[in-house]
XYZ file of C-alpha atoms in Angstrom:
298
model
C 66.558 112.351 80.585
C 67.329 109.695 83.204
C 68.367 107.265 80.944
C 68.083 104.288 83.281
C 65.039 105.133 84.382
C 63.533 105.154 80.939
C 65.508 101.720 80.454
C 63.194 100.323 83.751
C 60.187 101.653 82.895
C 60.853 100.480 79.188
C 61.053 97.150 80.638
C 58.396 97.583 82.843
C 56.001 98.365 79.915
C 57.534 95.411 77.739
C 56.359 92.897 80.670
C 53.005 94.573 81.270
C 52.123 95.170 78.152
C 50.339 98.016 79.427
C 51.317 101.303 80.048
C 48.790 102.037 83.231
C 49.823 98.303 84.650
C 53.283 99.393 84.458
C 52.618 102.930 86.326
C 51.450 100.436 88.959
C 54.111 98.668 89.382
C 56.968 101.682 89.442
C 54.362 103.914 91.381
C 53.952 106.517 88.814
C 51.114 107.991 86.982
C 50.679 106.835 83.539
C 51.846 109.884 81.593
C 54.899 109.938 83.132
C 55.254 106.575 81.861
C 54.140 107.781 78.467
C 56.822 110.402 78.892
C 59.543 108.099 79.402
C 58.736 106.055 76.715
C 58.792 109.042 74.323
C 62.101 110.146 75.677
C 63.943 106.602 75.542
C 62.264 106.507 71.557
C 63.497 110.283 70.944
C 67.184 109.341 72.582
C 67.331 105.937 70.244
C 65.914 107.775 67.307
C 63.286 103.800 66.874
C 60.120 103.291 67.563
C 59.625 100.904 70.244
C 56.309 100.063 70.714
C 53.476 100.165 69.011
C 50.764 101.471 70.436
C 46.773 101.482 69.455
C 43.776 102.547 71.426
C 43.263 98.811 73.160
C 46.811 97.158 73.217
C 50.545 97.651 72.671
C 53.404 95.548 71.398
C 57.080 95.748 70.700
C 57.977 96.918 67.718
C 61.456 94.466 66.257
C 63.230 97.681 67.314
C 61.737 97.554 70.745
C 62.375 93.999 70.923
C 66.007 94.024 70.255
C 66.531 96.752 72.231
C 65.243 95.752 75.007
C 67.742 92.876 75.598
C 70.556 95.654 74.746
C 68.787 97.689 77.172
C 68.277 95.392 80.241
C 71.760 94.222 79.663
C 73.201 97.791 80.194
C 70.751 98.569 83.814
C 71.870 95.331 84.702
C 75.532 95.937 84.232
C 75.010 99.082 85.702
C 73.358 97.703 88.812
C 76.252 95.308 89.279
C 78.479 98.489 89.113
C 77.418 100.134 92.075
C 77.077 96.925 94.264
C 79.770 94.824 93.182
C 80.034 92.357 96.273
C 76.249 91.884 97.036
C 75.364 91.821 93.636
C 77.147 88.534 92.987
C 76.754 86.510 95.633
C 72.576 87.976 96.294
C 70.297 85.053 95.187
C 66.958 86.578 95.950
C 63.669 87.791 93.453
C 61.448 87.299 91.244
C 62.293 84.489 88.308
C 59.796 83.567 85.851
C 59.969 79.940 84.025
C 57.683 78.260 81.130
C 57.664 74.971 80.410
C 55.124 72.363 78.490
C 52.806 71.052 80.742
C 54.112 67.493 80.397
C 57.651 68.287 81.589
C 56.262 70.694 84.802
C 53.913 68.082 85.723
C 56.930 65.588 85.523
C 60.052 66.738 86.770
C 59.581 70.337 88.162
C 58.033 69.968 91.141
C 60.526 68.236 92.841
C 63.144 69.970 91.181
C 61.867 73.313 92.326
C 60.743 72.747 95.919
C 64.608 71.594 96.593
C 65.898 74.527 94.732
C 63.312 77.286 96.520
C 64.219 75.411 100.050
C 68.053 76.249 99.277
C 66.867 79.877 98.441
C 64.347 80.508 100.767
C 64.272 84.504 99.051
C 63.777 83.577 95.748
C 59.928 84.059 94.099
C 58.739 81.559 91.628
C 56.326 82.069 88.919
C 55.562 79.009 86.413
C 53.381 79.217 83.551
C 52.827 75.284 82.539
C 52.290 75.745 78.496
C 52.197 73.812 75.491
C 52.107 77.024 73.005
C 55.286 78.528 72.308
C 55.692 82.197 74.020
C 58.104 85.093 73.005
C 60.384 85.539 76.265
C 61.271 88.724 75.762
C 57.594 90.251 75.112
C 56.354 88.185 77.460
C 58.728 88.771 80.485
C 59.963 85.182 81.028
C 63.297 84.280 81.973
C 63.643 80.895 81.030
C 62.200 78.477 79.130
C 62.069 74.647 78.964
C 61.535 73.117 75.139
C 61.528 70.219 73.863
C 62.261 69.648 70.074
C 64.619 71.038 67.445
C 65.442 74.568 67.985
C 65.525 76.985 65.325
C 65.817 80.303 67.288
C 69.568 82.058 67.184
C 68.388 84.359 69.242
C 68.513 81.977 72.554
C 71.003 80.516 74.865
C 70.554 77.060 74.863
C 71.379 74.317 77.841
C 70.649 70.642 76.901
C 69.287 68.941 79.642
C 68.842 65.639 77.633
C 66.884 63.755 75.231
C 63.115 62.731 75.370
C 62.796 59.433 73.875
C 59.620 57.622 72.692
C 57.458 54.605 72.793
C 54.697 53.130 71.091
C 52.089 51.256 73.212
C 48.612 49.307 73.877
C 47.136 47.298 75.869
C 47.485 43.807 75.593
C 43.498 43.784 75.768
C 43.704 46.242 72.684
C 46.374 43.741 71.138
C 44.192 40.831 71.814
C 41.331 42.060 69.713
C 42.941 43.789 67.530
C 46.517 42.422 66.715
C 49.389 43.744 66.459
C 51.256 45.768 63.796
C 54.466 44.161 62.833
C 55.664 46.714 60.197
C 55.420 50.754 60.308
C 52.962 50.207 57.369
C 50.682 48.144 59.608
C 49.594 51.345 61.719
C 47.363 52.194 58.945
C 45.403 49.493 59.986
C 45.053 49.978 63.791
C 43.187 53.406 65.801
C 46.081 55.388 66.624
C 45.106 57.958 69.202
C 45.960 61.677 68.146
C 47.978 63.571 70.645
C 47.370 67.061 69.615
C 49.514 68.987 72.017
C 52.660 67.900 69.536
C 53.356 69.568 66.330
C 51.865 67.349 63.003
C 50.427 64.912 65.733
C 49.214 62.475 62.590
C 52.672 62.046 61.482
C 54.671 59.722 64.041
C 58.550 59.736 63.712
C 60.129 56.549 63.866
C 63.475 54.981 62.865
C 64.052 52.674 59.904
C 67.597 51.465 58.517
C 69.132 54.296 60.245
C 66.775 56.952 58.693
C 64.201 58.699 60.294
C 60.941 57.743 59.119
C 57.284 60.218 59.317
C 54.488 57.584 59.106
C 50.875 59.136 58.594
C 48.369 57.941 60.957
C 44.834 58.667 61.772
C 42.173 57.567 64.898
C 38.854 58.411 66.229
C 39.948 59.769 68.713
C 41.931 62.955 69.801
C 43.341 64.880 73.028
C 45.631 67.653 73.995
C 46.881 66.083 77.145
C 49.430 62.922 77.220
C 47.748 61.860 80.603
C 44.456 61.865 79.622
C 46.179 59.887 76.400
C 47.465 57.418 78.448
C 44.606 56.280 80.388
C 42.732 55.748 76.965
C 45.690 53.881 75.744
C 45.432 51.987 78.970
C 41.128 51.272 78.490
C 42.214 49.841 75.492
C 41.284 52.343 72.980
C 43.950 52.612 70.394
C 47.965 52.589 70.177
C 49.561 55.921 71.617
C 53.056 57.375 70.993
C 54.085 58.490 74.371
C 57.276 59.746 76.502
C 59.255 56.680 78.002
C 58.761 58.780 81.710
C 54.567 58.797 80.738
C 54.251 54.943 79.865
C 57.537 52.710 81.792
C 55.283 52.031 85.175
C 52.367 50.377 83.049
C 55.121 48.587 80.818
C 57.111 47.244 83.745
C 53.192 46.217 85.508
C 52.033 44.724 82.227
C 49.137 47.469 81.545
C 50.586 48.577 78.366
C 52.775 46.604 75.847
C 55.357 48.306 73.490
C 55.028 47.988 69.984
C 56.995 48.312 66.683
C 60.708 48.431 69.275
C 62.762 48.039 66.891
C 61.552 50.886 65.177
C 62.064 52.876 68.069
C 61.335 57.094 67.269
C 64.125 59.423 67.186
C 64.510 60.946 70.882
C 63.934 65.118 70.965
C 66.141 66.754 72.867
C 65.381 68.683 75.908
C 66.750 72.543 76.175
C 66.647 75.242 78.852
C 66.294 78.442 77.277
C 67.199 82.287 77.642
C 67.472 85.281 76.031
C 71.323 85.250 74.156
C 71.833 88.934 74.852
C 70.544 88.948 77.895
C 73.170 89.136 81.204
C 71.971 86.476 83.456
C 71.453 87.879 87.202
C 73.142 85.869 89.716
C 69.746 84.378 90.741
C 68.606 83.264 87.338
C 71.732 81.885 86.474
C 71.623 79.170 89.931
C 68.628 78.222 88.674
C 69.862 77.525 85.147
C 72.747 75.427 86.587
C 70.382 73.642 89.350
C 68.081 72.755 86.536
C 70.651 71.378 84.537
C 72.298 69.002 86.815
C 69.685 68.680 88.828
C 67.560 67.032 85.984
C 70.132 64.700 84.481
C 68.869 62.222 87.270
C 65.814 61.954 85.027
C 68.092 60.818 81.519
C 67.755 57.456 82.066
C 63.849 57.277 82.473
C 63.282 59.885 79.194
């Protein structure tokens, strides 16, 4: 058996999730990517993936071991070219993030960092569902929250802080809440992209505080949450990047400051067992210092 052959089409298979899209890609016929696959279990002595007449998946075997796996070709590769290996920033990366942050800050981020590496390929998948990396075939990953996952490399790139806002037309009919128990009394508008989106986090006497609120009306997009903030349909809990231009213009008014929610931080993730090629790794450093700029406005 060719064991690093088995190890590419392994990983091949892993990012299809197909056996016949992975012959594709590697030029092969699909039983000899069957074959492979068989080999590379036999050799482990694991199952790897399981397979059924209309999909496949990693097994937690096949999942572990393909990070072992990947790291080994990749040391490998770096074995036999030494010199261009290192300094070779050139291929295919693959980033997720949630579509609030890639609207945000990647653009800008990325056409600097793709006109300093002209040779590097780009593929962004804007998200707000959390994806396996690994099954999945990402590199990296930008979250924003509390992470939970061992398995990941983390790199803070900050912290994404809060406000709560109308529109002084809003206000004006309305009034204003004073105390966190007030909300109960005012439309909040439901932002359902974020996790328990009736249950806004605040601070009080140094505590964090989860008040329940409710609305008539919800939407999975902070922009489109915004502008009905802004035609004075309800208070929203937005980013500080989403809502400072209409606070600083006098669209939108912040409410219950001094109650201000606890920031989330901001993380750029990959894989812990996984050897970072010389291209994904300038992008993880570009990201993170290139992004601090934003700190002050999250």
């Amino acid at each position: 058996m060719d064991l690093l052959k088995s190890i590419q089409v392994f990983e091949q298979v892993a990012k299809q999730q197909s056996f016949s899209r992975a012959a594709e890609a590697l030029n092969l016929v699909p039983s000899a990517v069957s074959r492979q696959i068989n080999e590379l279990e036999k050799w482990l002595d694991v199952r790897l993936i399981n397979r059924t007449t209309r999909s496949l998946s990693l097994t937690e075997d096949g999942k572990t071991y393909l990070l072992k796996l990947s790291d080994i070709r990749e040391q490998v590769t770096q074995l036999r070219h030494p010199k261009n290996y290192q300094h070779e920033i050139k291929g295919l990366i693959k980033l997720t993030a949630p579509i609030m942050i890639g609207q945000y800050m990647l653009p800008s981020a990325l056409a600097e960092f793709k006109s300093l590496h002209p040779d590097v390929d780009l593929s962004i998948a804007l998200m707000n569902r959390k994806i396996e990396l690994v099954e999945e075939g990402i590199d990296l990953a930008i979250r924003v929250g509390h992470l939970s996952d061992s398995t990941m490399v983390a790199r803070n790139m900050g912290k994404m802080e809060f406000k709560t806002v109308a529109s002084p037309a809003y206000l004006a009919k309305h009034g204003t809440p004073n105390t966190l128990k007030d909300l109960k009394n005012f439309n909040c508008l439901i932002n359902t992209v974020v996790a328990n989106a009736k249950r806004w986090s605040y601070t009080l006497d140094g505590k964090n505080t989860i008040v329940k609120v409710s609305g008539s009306l919800e939407v999975n997009d902070s922009q489109s949450l915004k502008a009905f903030a802004l035609a004075s349909q309800g208070i929203a809990q937005l980013p500080n990047f989403y809502v400072n231009q209409a606070l600083e213009s006098g669209e939108l008014v912040e409410v219950l400051s001094e109650y201000a929610p606890s920031p989330l931080p901001i993380n750029l993730l990959y894989p812990s067992q996984r050897l970072l090629s010389p291209t994904v790794k300038a992008l993880v450093d570009y990201l993170v210092n290139h992004l601090s700029q934003y700190k002050s406005n999250w």
